[in-house]
Every structure is written in structure tokens, then in C-alpha cells.
């Protein structure tokens, strides 16, 4: 078995040659002007990882490959007349940009410099190449910090009175080379070898060892790349973009990576090596300017771009160099792109016949779709964030700071422009404020905190857990570094990347992307799982429908008990007068009928799953601590507290140490049947109104937090009684499927029993994850979930992506046994995971009928479902 | 198929004939003097339950059976010269004493009364029989409330100036009969039939219908008897204990049901029918007195008792009647007995060769064993409880009331006698007070509340959730009905039945039951699952060992951080000075070494599983609300609060909305490694000390609340480092198995992964039940668990008895997959369920290696395990 492969001499196998090596091999085979070279395979790296050193045979093969290279190029490694210089670059299977090491201009020593000078007739070039080599090798292979070299260059530039290294003289550069060698002697434990073969050995070892440097390991952790893949190492003849005015180097994209426009796009820098382009020291030329400078190479480059696009059937990112008027291609890979560009490119390439629709579907990241509809920070604005938090909900927003929900509502209504709600963290009490605000900023919480989940559901930008943000609610003031932020001050937040700015930063409104609708229509054709939305209001329902939702998988009803209705609810809980109580119940019922009617109308013809009241009763009561403080205040002031005593005792009565595990959901429904009956009756009345209005309403009622079959059986009976009463009064037949959330492990484990009393199941994966892990999302996010993820105790955040081994196993058990017991059972998912692409793929595999996502994630879910269907089809075809 | 079977004419099949019918049939076949009769089978009742009425064929068979009875007895039903009177009694498969209906003296009318008078020569007897019949038939069959009849009798007794109905004259009774008939005409919707056959039909229907009366349904719910079994109905010739001085009736036990002493025991009442004995109107005679009165029947009765005991091989409860010097046996069944009696009888009967050891093991209720070691209320004392709560921990206690834990400790030490700790509910803060108290009384909580669990663990009597008990802690005062209880007042509690008394009620100290040790030694021979104890102190460990524990399955360490050490722990959490912190850690470590040393010594030679710290950190900090009150108090008094601010912010920092789902167990260990390292190091040092002292310590370390394999892997590494460090310093090899609690659903679902890093699993079924149901034990018990059980939404309390369908399924998955991944894995259970007999049987079935129970339940667990093994063996034999 060989470790070393000349470019183009073998299959372009990415796993063996790495991404860069495979690209070079493929381009060589296509006959493109690639400087010759060879790839040392990832297998050599894996030997090093398992045995501690690179295989001996590899070095022999490297020597042979260098000899072939000398022959092929007519140049000599380490000597004149035309010296062969090499670039030595890493190249892993999955791109890890900038994480590993590179050595350029290798094969230099004093003798070679002289030969270079003679060959090029350019002393400046020759010594610049040498100092570049010394600097890079000293840093990368010998571990001398680059700042020492930079200090020397800086001193020389100062002496010479110039800004750029390019303006130093040949003498300056000779001087720099000498001082670099001295620096290396001083700081490294061995001198720089003058033998080019020894240089090459050091560089190859450094490249392979860099697989295990800290930042590469971290990068792999973050991106889920296995540690045992290893990297390849590419050794290639140097071509010089700094060899006079007819030389230069550049980077180009075959189409516009920002907008997806079908024109090539690139930067070119004359008299430069590649690193100078990246360093951004001088202004670059556009491709049009290149056409004027070098029409021949430019035309050739455009032609190559076309050929590569045809070959790879994708938008590509290409590195090229022009050496004395001759074009060389140094690297190509699939180009990174914005969400908008991804969508446009995919659709356009189908039109062009480059790819088919399925391929187009696979080309777009479903998570990115959401960004298409949100404003973004204008990247041309030169502003620095004052802090960074979690990118909780994408998009940017500018507005005046409000420190509580009520003020947010008032300020949003005052006609003075949008508001940003700033809170330590949010709770269900803040919903009206969040609805009124243009964006949400919190000091605590992560990507699945209340603020994040609700903001995503509302489609509003949010930054959570902003570090260093200290909020003093009572003083209506927040401190952030040296900034003292008061109510009404302008701030800007960017939920796409988690940044926070003081003042007004210009935003860019989203451009229309008409190609999206087409792409999604293709997705709808191939996907095999239904997509519904979680929506609690008529507005959200309409929005969701417009985004393609095929019904509502979860309409939460608790917010219908909040806001101005809270007083009615408190009356129901607190009064002892049956008449006052009944009056409050009646008022609430009338309002609920309208709530449901609006949602059913917005989703006419499609299913609407209404979940009955879920949260613990005490959430509708005042905070006990505040109440106690008020009582103490009055007591010490000698005032009466009688009126507060009763309130206090009710609050204390319903207080729970672990409300998540307490009196909520169906338990509340069984203990306070009037509330559930009210909701069921109101929903049935809304159904009647819609039928009479000539609509086609499809109401379904969902009972939350069931853990035993009898809970569902009794509640079903109660709900059916209410529906029957409404039906009898209206003289109509009402068909209302009744089902349950499966959100407790026991419900999944006994699904066979529970399914007998259910028309449908909906996995509430948020609670199911909490119970399965014994982990409160909100408590954990503030304290240790971050550490757990960082230390890889958790490989992923189970509140974002479904834990297939634990929670997923329960979903599988629940689905299989539920459907076995009741073949008509419809099964879906309505937790946060309903909008997560990886989780959607799992839901399909398990055989769920639909997923339900928050409205802004509906489009992404449609795409993700299509991708999962295509991947499954692919996998099945492979199995055949 | 027949519905009606003459006594003795068929197999004594309890399921067909009911318990009473089978007994009568069996005794008839044995040739005992049973008045003849027949049984209408449970099948007839089942027909009624499914079809709505009794089968027509049955009535035909009843007529035939009555004709055979007339022939057999030479008496005539409904006429002279010798009238046949019948008793019609229910008799279900499982005894439901007093729940269903009975009609006696049936077959009476004016004509029959005259014949009876003639036959007996006793008008008083004849009219008394008639009025008894009218009264009972009127009540049971026709629904006339008995109080109407009682009012008439009361009036007649008043007129006649006598206390007993037996002292009324024949005329009085004739008068009563007439007025009873008038009452029935007035109150019932039909008159009393004078046709005896119609009477019989009415009585049989009433008996069968009484299967579905309210109290019978409730009784079946409570005792888990299926509703569709149905009852049988026994029709038997009446014999008369009230037919003159040589007649009487009685009840006897073949041995003493209270003490188990091998002497017969009984009550006899001359000139009476059976109901008079039960009513307790007159003083009864002992069996010795009966011997003097009627030596012949007495001798015959003793002989019958011996024969029945030999036949049934158990202690029996017998009803008998002597009619004119002739003994009749009316019923027999296995006698109810006290725990002590059950143990003694079982062992004694083995000695006598009546039963074998396995039978003896099956005869004793494991749950009752605990009572043998506890004082009981003296049942001869005539006292009434002031309230009743949950029988949380058996035994009775008398003592002075203390309203907080600190006072309980002080008062217990003052030499003035025992203390009862009275609290709204208890928390871990109260442990020292509970330890000092003789008993615990709480106003809230059920059988698995903190107070109940800890009290059972300590072997102390406790009553929890005492209804109507209102405690004002700050005023050191409790109100209970009209009683105003202050600190130091005497009260008595009885945790065996949940009663609470004001004042000192005499107690009976437990008698030694030497037979128990023998019974348990037999149990140990047959059981196949290990029994360990949950014990946290050397005292508890010694106690557990004495009771037969084969090791410690769970030594909790959190209490070692409480009490006077709390200050050290708070210092560790709060200080910012590393030296002060280290000093506190060192002090705590030294004390922990002694804790562990004592336990290892007490369990020398047996495994001791030490669980590292489990509860949330904030449990070691002050209560935030109290702290806030103190801060407010000071602020308003214009005093400084700087010192409290820091404490407050720490408390707030660690506060959690759902601490059960928060930073606890291994999560704490990973976030604060010093605490877990301290504990592991201290345990290893204790191990070294015990080895050096020549002991044979078997330390195991258990990591709680693991939900992912990496948590256990990292913590294992950390603990092993600490042990290795101690071993190296001591120059010893230390072998310490390291395992984990499986108490989160995910741990069970991914047991195959986790088992690779574990030497043992211990199912923490308390938390596992909470997470599987999504139900906090403490929160639910105070609010709705009772309702859930009453309404049969839960068929049982899952915190007492393992929920096999949900939690048990997780245990099965965890055990099977854990053992498959790691064949050496030792698996046990250490929740409350470890002491519950039904749960132990399940643990055996699943293949666990041991269960671990609180020390007072260790003996019961040994017995329950033996019973489960025998039942399984039995089931396996049946399968072969």
C-alpha cells in the first residue's frame, strides 16, 4: 500500500486524499493548469495517530515523489539553475479552515536564494521568498512566535519610512532574513535546517501533528468531526504571484456567494503571494479589473470556472496564481454561501440543468431559511458590539429599551417607534411585552430558554444570556461594561449572531427570494411527513398557513388566561361566592369562544389541535415573596393586612417545590373540572359558529401531561360530555378527535394502554426531554448546561436536537405500541424539536405522521423533511 | 349446568360456592353437624351481572332444593307441624365481612308462628322469631330503615321497664310484630309477602343485588377484589340458639388470634341468635364457662375444632349454635390474627407437623413484621383519638410536644422524658430533631412523605397528614378541634393506625416473639435475592445487621453535611479565601473519615455502598425568603445589611425553580469536584484505617443522578484518582467497586452504555418513579395524590408499590441491557420499594441481585423475598 499519490495519478478519493488533495487530483485529471505535486494520504496520519510516528515507508515514497516532481518540472529541489520550491499544506476530509498548518516557499537556503535571484533576475523577489520561508517555518515548525518576526519587519519599515513589506528593498529583506535566522537560533531548540529535504521532513511532520493542536481539536468538537479521521498533506510546486508585474494571486467564486447572482466574483492582487490577499494589506482588484490587466489569463480563468462548475455541478471557490502571465489553479472547493444565495443557486442550477430538483433540495441548510425573512445588521456599518450572547432567534432589531412587559406595551403604543424588551430572563408573565416588542434581550438563558423559544415562535429577533449585562429592574437601568443603559435608550440586537449594540445600527431589510417558493414546492413533493405549526393566535395561524403549515399541531391556551383576563381567572380561583364564580366562568367562556373561532377560521379546512390548560395553577396567582414583602411592609407600618391574608393563603396553598412535577395539565383538569369543561365547551361552540358560517373547521382537543390511561379516559368522558351538550343545543353532529400529549416517560412506556382512549398522540418533546434526563431546561441553562456541552459530557443540547438514544427510544416505543393498539392513531411531535432538521429525520424514521414547528420554522421543516425523505430513499436504494 | 348445590353434594370449590358455601360443603362432607342447606353459586350472580337478572332455571332448582331440604329435615317450609325456617346469607369468594346482606328466620307468617309456638311450646320464642324476621326482611329486602323498628322496641322496653329485648313478653313481641307490619306498609313500596316462597325469592334477590351496593363496591376497591367475581348465596335450615336455656350461640377461634397461644378461645351467649353476640348487648361466656353449662356440646366443639384444624391446617374462626343441647356448626373460615399471633402460629404448626416450613413462610404478612418490635396502644384503654392521619410508621409513642427540631433535641436531653416532634411537614433540616424524638406527627404529607420515609428508616412511630391539625410554629402552638396544644403538652400517637390522642395513653411494650428468628431463618434458606439495608450511621448499620441485612445498599452522605457541620459547608460555599476554604475542606474530610469508618466497622465483611452527595447545593444555604425578610427588617430599621447581601446573592444564585430537576447528584460533583473528591478520599482513608485495624471492609462508591455515560466515566476517573492517591500513601492495594444509581429514565434507557463504566447499578426507584410519572412525591401527596387513589385514577400509590408497567419496565430494560453489556454488573434496588413485598417479587422476576430496605423493613423484606421465591417456584412447577 502506498502513502503518496501524485496529483491525478489515482482516484480522487476525498477520504484518502483529503478535500484539497482530491480537488487537486481531479483538476489535474481535467487537464487544468495545476502546479504538479503529490498528496501524502490520511492513512499516513492515522498510522501516526495510532503508532505515535509517521510510517518509515512514507519517507521513502516522499523522496521518490520529489524526484518525479523534479523530473516533471525540470527544476531542482535545493539547487539551481531553476530551484524547485514547495508548498506543504494540510488538507482534511472535512474542511477545517485555518485550523492546521501550512509551510510555503520550502526548499530555500542561501545558495537557493542566489539561484532564484539569477533565475528571476530579481533580488527583491529572491530575498522576499527567503524571508517568507524563514518566517513561516520558524513559526510553524520551530515554534518561534510570529510577533518576533513582525517586530523586525516593523522596525525595517520604520527605518525605510514605508507602510508595506512590498516596499522594502532587497537589502532590507536580506537583512531581515539574517535577523530571522538569529531569532530562530535564539528562540527555537534547533536551528533552521539548510538541507531542503530536512526542511521538507520537518514541514510534513508539523502538518500532520497540527491535526492534534488545541484549536483543531476544539473545531472538530464543535463541528462533530471524528478525531480519528486524520488529515492528508499536500506537497506542491510553488508558483509565484510576486514575480514581477505580470504576476499576481487571487481568489474567486464561480457565482456571487452573497446574493446567488450567476456572475463570477473575485479578488486579485498583483505582485503578491496568497497570504497577502488574506491579510488584506492592500486593496484588491475585481475580476473586471483583472480582465483589463491580463485579458488572456482572465478569459482562461472564466473558462476554467465554467468547466469546474459543469464538473462539480456547484458554485465553487477557487484559488489561482498568475506567474509571469501564466495562470495556475491552486485549489478549488465548494463555495460557502449565504442562505439567500444557497436558495437562488439551487433553483437556478436546476433551471440550467446542472442539477436535478432533489439535488437542489439537498443543497440548502433548512436552519438557514428562517434568516431569509428577517432584517440583518448592515455589514457595511463600522460598529462594534458592546456584548455578545446566545443567538437565540435570528434577525436584527433596533428599538428603545423597556425593562418590563407592561412598559414595553405602553411604549410600543406611543408612536415613537419600536421597543426592545430587556429582562434578566422572561416568564409567561412577559408574553404581552414580548408580543409588543421588536426584539428581546435577556441577561440569562440559552437557546432553549423561555425567551428564546417564545421569540422564535413569534418570529422576533432575540439575544439571550448576554454576558456582562447587569439589569436592575427596579431602577430601570442596565449596566454593560462602561455603558449605562436607561429606559428609552436606543439599542440594536442581532439574533443571527448574538451581538448587542448600544445606539441605532443600520439594518438591511430582507430581500425577497422568489426562488424559495419554488424550492419548497419541490420539497413538498418529495417529503413523506406532514408539517404543522404551533400557533396560539389567529395571526400566528394565518402566518403559519402562509408559510405552508398543513394545520396546527399545538394551540396552547394558557396565554388566553393571562393579560387582562388574569383578574377573571384569579376571581375564579379565589372567590367563595358561587354566583361571582359562575359569572367569571361565563365571561371567560365567551372570550374563549372567540379565541378558538379565530384560529379555526384562519386554518379553515385544516386540523387545529387545541391543548387544554397546562401550567400549574399558581402561575395565575401573584408571587408569594412579593406578597410577603407587602404584608411585612404594611405590618411594620401598622396598617391592616386582612385583605392580603386570604390571597397569601391561596398562593401558599398552591405553591409547589417542583411545579414542573406538580399539579398541572390533566391533573389540574381532574381537580378543577370547571376549567377544562369551560375550554372544551368554548371550543365546541367555536366549532358550531364556524360551521354555521359555512366554514370547514377541523377541531381536535388535546389533553396534556397524561401518565395513566384512566386520566385520559375520564377527561375524554368529560370533554365529550361538553361537546355533546353543545352539539345537542345546536342541533348539529360534531366530530372532535380527542388525543393526548405524550410528554412523560410513563405515557410512552404505557402507550399501548393510553392509545385505546386516544384518537391521536402528540409527543411533547420539551417536557419528555426534561423528565427523561431529570433536568429542568430553565434551571440547567442558567447554571451548568453550557459547561456540560463544552466538556462534552453532553454531545449536543437535547433541548434543541432530539436525544435519540433516550428520549427517541421512548418516542419509538410510544409510536409503535400506540399504533399497534390503535391502528387509526395519528402521531406527531409538537416540541421545539419539531423544527429541528436532525430531529425531523428521526421522527420520519420512527414513523410519525407529522411534526409541528413554530411558524418561522415551518419552511425549514418542509425542506428538512424533504431532505430526510431523500436521504432515506438513498439509504434504501443502497440497501437493495 | 346447575346453579344450586346441596351442602356436601359437590366439590368444595370456593370460586363456585364462595368461601362460606365451600366451608359448609366441606364440613358437611366431614360429617360435622352442619344444618342442611344448599348454595346458589357465584355463576348465578355473574349471570345477573351480565344479563341484568338471575337465570330462570335457578329458581326452578331452588324450588327443588327446598323440597329436598323439607324431605331431609322432616320439616315443612311455610307450615306446621314443624316449620322449616331458613337463613339466607351471602358468601363471596374473598371474605367481605358485613358488606353484603343476610336474612334470617325466613319462612315466617302468622300461621307459621302459631305452628312454631305449638312445636316449641314457647310463645315468646315464636313471636320473637317472627318479629326478628319482619325487622330484618323489612330492612334488608324492603328498604325500611332499621331505626323505625328500633324505635318500636325501645318504646316497648320502656313501657315494660326492661333493658333487653329478651325481657319483653310474648305479648309485647306479638304487638311488635303487628306494628312492624304496619311500618312496612307505611314505608315500603310493597307489603311483606306472607308466602314463604315469595319471601325466599325476595331474600335471594336482595343478597345477590347487595354485591353492588355502595359499601361492597368500596370494599372491593380498597382490597383489590375484581367486580366481576360475584357472590354466592347460602340457604340453610335455621337452628335456634334462643330456644330455651339449653340453647345458645357462639363464636370461637381454634387458637388465640391475639397471641397465637395454642388454646382455643371463644364467646358463648345462651338464649340468643348469632346477631345478639355481635351486637354485644349482653356479657358473653367463655369456653370454660360453656364447658360447665354444656359439657357434652363443649367437648364435641373442642373435638370439631381439632378436626377442622387438622383438615384446614390453619387456625380457624367458627360460628356455632346449640339448639336444645345439640351442637350445630354454622360457618368456619381461616381466622384473622395479629402479627405476633401469625408468626407464632406458623412456627408452632410446623412443630406440630400440620404444615411445612414453606407453608409457614407463606402464612405471615411481611408488612406486619415491623409491628412486632414497636409499642402499641393498650387496646383496653378507653380513649378516643382527637384526629386521624396517615399510618406512616408503625408503633405508638407518648411524649411532650416540641414544635421544632432544635427544641426537640433540647427537651429530649432535659431528663423529663420523651418528646414528640410536631411539624407542618419535615425537611432534611429536621433530621436531628426526628432522631431525638420518640415519635413524629405532621399536619401534611402521606405515607411516602419525608417524615414518613425518615421515621420508618429510624424505626420511629409517625403519623403524617393529620387532618384538622393546624400548627402555628412561631407561636409554638397547635390547634386540633377544640384542643389547644402547647409546647410540652403530652400527646400520644399511634403510627400503626394513624390515630392521635391528647394526653398520655397507656402503651403496651412489644413482647418478644422468639419464633420470628426461626421463621426468618427458614425464609433465608429459600429466598434467592439478597437483602441489604439503607443505613447512614453506624448505629443504623448495626441495627440493620442485627435484623439480618447482608450489607448496606445505600449509605446517604448528605446528613453528614448537616447539623453542626452546616457551618463548615457554608464556609466552603461562601468563602473567597482559598486558605479558609481549604481549612474547612480539611476539617470536613477528617470528620467524614470517621463517619465512614464507623459504618464499615459495623458492616465488617459485608458490602457498604456509599452514595456521594446528592441534594441541590442550595439545601445547605439559608432560606431565601427568611433572608429577605431579615434584610427588609434591617433596611426599615435603618441598619446595615452589607453582611447579608453576599449571603443573599449566593442563595439567589443557587436557587432553582425545580430543584429536583436541577444541579444535584453527579452534576454537583462535576461542577464542584472538591466535594466529591473529599468524600471519595475520606471513604478511602476509612477503608485504610479498617484494614490496618485488621477488619474486612467492603467499600463501594455510588454516583447518583447519572443520565449519560460520560458523567459516570469522568466521575469514576476522579474518584479513582482519589482512591489511588490514598492507596499510594498508605502503601496498600485498595479495591473499591464504583457504580451508579439508575434513577433517571434516560439512565435506564441507555443502561448498555452506562454499564460499561459501572461495577454496579442501584435503581433509585423513588426518583425514577417521580421522573417516569413527572410527579413530585412531596408536592402531589399534599394536594391530589389522595384524590387520585380514591378515584382509582391511580390503582395504587406508585411511591409505595413499584409501578411495573412504567417504572418496572425501565428497571427491566436497565437490568437486561446493563447485564448484557457488563456481565459482572451487580444490580440492586435502594428506593422505598426495596422494602415493599409486591415490589420485591417484581425485582426477583426481573433478575436483580438484591433489594435494600430501611432497617425496620429488613425482616419483612427477608420474608417477602422468600414468599416471592416460593410463588415463583410454584408458578414454574405449574408451567412444567
Short mmCIF file of N, CA, C and O in Angstrom, two decimals, chain B residues 393-440:
data_model
loop_
_atom_site.label_atom_id
_atom_site.label_comp_id
_atom_site.label_asym_id
_atom_site.label_seq_id
_atom_site.Cartn_x
_atom_site.Cartn_y
_atom_site.Cartn_z
N UNK B 393 -45.69 5.28 60.04
CA UNK B 393 -44.64 4.39 60.54
C UNK B 393 -45.18 3.74 61.80
O UNK B 393 -45.58 4.43 62.74
N UNK B 394 -45.20 2.40 61.84
CA UNK B 394 -45.97 1.72 62.88
C UNK B 394 -45.39 1.87 64.28
O UNK B 394 -44.23 2.22 64.46
N UNK B 395 -46.24 1.58 65.25
CA UNK B 395 -45.87 1.70 66.65
C UNK B 395 -46.51 2.93 67.26
O UNK B 395 -46.97 3.81 66.55
N UNK B 396 -46.57 2.94 68.61
CA UNK B 396 -47.16 4.08 69.30
C UNK B 396 -46.09 4.77 70.14
O UNK B 396 -45.09 4.15 70.52
N UNK B 397 -46.30 6.04 70.40
CA UNK B 397 -45.36 6.79 71.23
C UNK B 397 -46.11 7.84 72.03
O UNK B 397 -47.10 8.39 71.57
N UNK B 398 -45.60 8.06 73.26
CA UNK B 398 -46.16 9.10 74.14
C UNK B 398 -45.03 10.09 74.39
O UNK B 398 -43.88 9.69 74.57
N UNK B 399 -45.33 11.37 74.43
CA UNK B 399 -44.27 12.31 74.74
C UNK B 399 -44.76 13.73 74.79
O UNK B 399 -45.92 14.02 74.49
N UNK B 400 -43.83 14.63 75.13
CA UNK B 400 -44.13 16.05 75.21
C UNK B 400 -43.95 16.68 73.83
O UNK B 400 -43.00 16.34 73.11
N UNK B 401 -44.81 17.60 73.50
CA UNK B 401 -44.77 18.22 72.18
C UNK B 401 -43.61 19.20 72.06
O UNK B 401 -43.39 20.04 72.94
N UNK B 402 -42.84 19.06 70.97
CA UNK B 402 -41.85 20.08 70.59
C UNK B 402 -42.18 20.51 69.17
O UNK B 402 -42.47 19.67 68.33
N UNK B 403 -42.12 21.83 68.94
CA UNK B 403 -42.54 22.33 67.64
C UNK B 403 -41.40 22.59 66.67
O UNK B 403 -41.62 23.00 65.54
N UNK B 404 -40.15 22.45 67.15
CA UNK B 404 -39.08 22.49 66.15
C UNK B 404 -37.97 21.53 66.55
O UNK B 404 -37.91 21.05 67.69
N UNK B 405 -37.11 21.26 65.59
CA UNK B 405 -36.11 20.21 65.75
C UNK B 405 -35.13 20.54 66.88
O UNK B 405 -34.78 19.68 67.69
N UNK B 406 -34.73 21.81 66.95
CA UNK B 406 -33.75 22.18 67.98
C UNK B 406 -34.34 21.99 69.37
O UNK B 406 -33.69 21.47 70.27
N UNK B 407 -35.60 22.44 69.54
CA UNK B 407 -36.25 22.27 70.84
C UNK B 407 -36.42 20.79 71.15
O UNK B 407 -36.30 20.37 72.30
N UNK B 408 -36.71 20.00 70.15
CA UNK B 408 -36.88 18.56 70.38
C UNK B 408 -35.59 17.98 70.94
O UNK B 408 -35.61 17.17 71.90
N UNK B 409 -34.47 18.41 70.40
CA UNK B 409 -33.17 17.91 70.89
C UNK B 409 -32.96 18.36 72.33
O UNK B 409 -32.60 17.55 73.20
N UNK B 410 -33.23 19.64 72.62
CA UNK B 410 -33.03 20.17 73.98
C UNK B 410 -33.93 19.45 74.98
O UNK B 410 -33.49 19.02 76.04
N UNK B 411 -35.21 19.34 74.61
CA UNK B 411 -36.17 18.75 75.55
C UNK B 411 -35.86 17.28 75.78
O UNK B 411 -35.99 16.77 76.89
N UNK B 412 -35.46 16.57 74.71
CA UNK B 412 -35.15 15.14 74.85
C UNK B 412 -33.99 14.96 75.81
O UNK B 412 -33.87 13.92 76.47
N UNK B 413 -33.13 15.99 75.90
CA UNK B 413 -31.94 15.86 76.74
C UNK B 413 -32.19 16.36 78.16
O UNK B 413 -31.31 16.23 79.02
N UNK B 414 -33.37 16.90 78.44
CA UNK B 414 -33.57 17.54 79.75
C UNK B 414 -33.98 16.57 80.84
O UNK B 414 -34.24 16.98 81.98
N UNK B 415 -34.08 15.29 80.50
CA UNK B 415 -34.35 14.29 81.54
C UNK B 415 -35.82 14.20 81.93
O UNK B 415 -36.17 13.46 82.85
N UNK B 416 -36.69 14.92 81.25
CA UNK B 416 -38.10 14.86 81.63
C UNK B 416 -38.93 13.95 80.73
O UNK B 416 -40.13 14.12 80.61
N UNK B 417 -38.25 13.02 80.10
CA UNK B 417 -38.99 12.04 79.32
C UNK B 417 -39.05 12.35 77.85
O UNK B 417 -38.54 13.37 77.39
N UNK B 418 -39.68 11.45 77.10
CA UNK B 418 -39.64 11.51 75.65
C UNK B 418 -40.40 12.70 75.07
O UNK B 418 -41.20 13.35 75.73
N UNK B 419 -40.11 12.95 73.79
CA UNK B 419 -40.63 14.12 73.08
C UNK B 419 -41.28 13.64 71.78
O UNK B 419 -40.81 12.68 71.16
N UNK B 420 -42.37 14.28 71.40
CA UNK B 420 -42.96 14.06 70.07
C UNK B 420 -42.72 15.33 69.26
O UNK B 420 -43.11 16.42 69.69
N UNK B 421 -42.07 15.17 68.12
CA UNK B 421 -41.84 16.32 67.26
C UNK B 421 -43.08 16.56 66.41
O UNK B 421 -43.54 15.66 65.70
N UNK B 422 -43.63 17.77 66.51
CA UNK B 422 -44.85 18.11 65.77
C UNK B 422 -44.51 19.22 64.77
O UNK B 422 -44.07 20.30 65.17
N UNK B 423 -44.68 18.93 63.49
CA UNK B 423 -44.30 19.88 62.44
C UNK B 423 -45.37 19.93 61.35
O UNK B 423 -46.06 18.93 61.14
N UNK B 424 -45.50 21.04 60.64
CA UNK B 424 -46.39 21.04 59.48
C UNK B 424 -45.98 19.93 58.50
O UNK B 424 -46.78 19.17 58.01
N UNK B 425 -44.68 19.85 58.24
CA UNK B 425 -44.10 18.73 57.49
C UNK B 425 -42.62 18.77 57.84
O UNK B 425 -42.15 19.76 58.39
N UNK B 426 -41.88 17.72 57.55
CA UNK B 426 -40.46 17.75 57.90
C UNK B 426 -39.62 17.90 56.64
O UNK B 426 -40.06 17.61 55.54
N UNK B 427 -38.39 18.39 56.84
CA UNK B 427 -37.42 18.53 55.75
C UNK B 427 -36.09 17.97 56.28
O UNK B 427 -35.99 17.64 57.48
N UNK B 428 -35.09 17.86 55.43
CA UNK B 428 -33.81 17.35 55.92
C UNK B 428 -33.25 18.16 57.10
O UNK B 428 -32.49 17.63 57.91
N UNK B 429 -33.67 19.42 57.23
CA UNK B 429 -33.23 20.24 58.36
C UNK B 429 -33.71 19.68 59.70
O UNK B 429 -33.20 20.06 60.75
N UNK B 430 -34.75 18.87 59.67
CA UNK B 430 -35.35 18.41 60.92
C UNK B 430 -34.78 17.08 61.40
O UNK B 430 -35.20 16.57 62.44
N UNK B 431 -33.84 16.54 60.66
CA UNK B 431 -33.38 15.17 60.94
C UNK B 431 -32.92 15.02 62.40
O UNK B 431 -33.26 14.04 63.07
N UNK B 432 -32.15 15.98 62.90
CA UNK B 432 -31.64 15.83 64.27
C UNK B 432 -32.79 15.83 65.27
O UNK B 432 -32.76 15.09 66.25
N UNK B 433 -33.80 16.62 64.99
CA UNK B 433 -34.98 16.62 65.87
C UNK B 433 -35.74 15.31 65.79
O UNK B 433 -36.24 14.80 66.80
N UNK B 434 -35.83 14.75 64.60
CA UNK B 434 -36.52 13.47 64.43
C UNK B 434 -35.75 12.37 65.17
O UNK B 434 -36.34 11.48 65.80
N UNK B 435 -34.43 12.46 65.09
CA UNK B 435 -33.60 11.45 65.74
C UNK B 435 -33.77 11.53 67.26
O UNK B 435 -33.74 10.50 67.96
N UNK B 436 -33.96 12.74 67.78
CA UNK B 436 -34.08 12.92 69.23
C UNK B 436 -35.48 12.56 69.74
O UNK B 436 -35.66 12.23 70.91
N UNK B 437 -36.47 12.62 68.83
CA UNK B 437 -37.86 12.44 69.26
C UNK B 437 -38.23 10.97 69.36
O UNK B 437 -37.60 10.10 68.76
N UNK B 438 -39.28 10.70 70.16
CA UNK B 438 -39.79 9.34 70.28
C UNK B 438 -40.80 9.04 69.18
O UNK B 438 -41.11 7.88 68.90
N UNK B 439 -41.35 10.11 68.59
CA UNK B 439 -42.33 9.92 67.52
C UNK B 439 -42.49 11.22 66.77
O UNK B 439 -42.07 12.29 67.25
N UNK B 440 -43.09 11.14 65.59
CA UNK B 440 -43.23 12.31 64.75
C UNK B 440 -44.69 12.45 64.31
O UNK B 440 -45.33 11.47 63.92
#
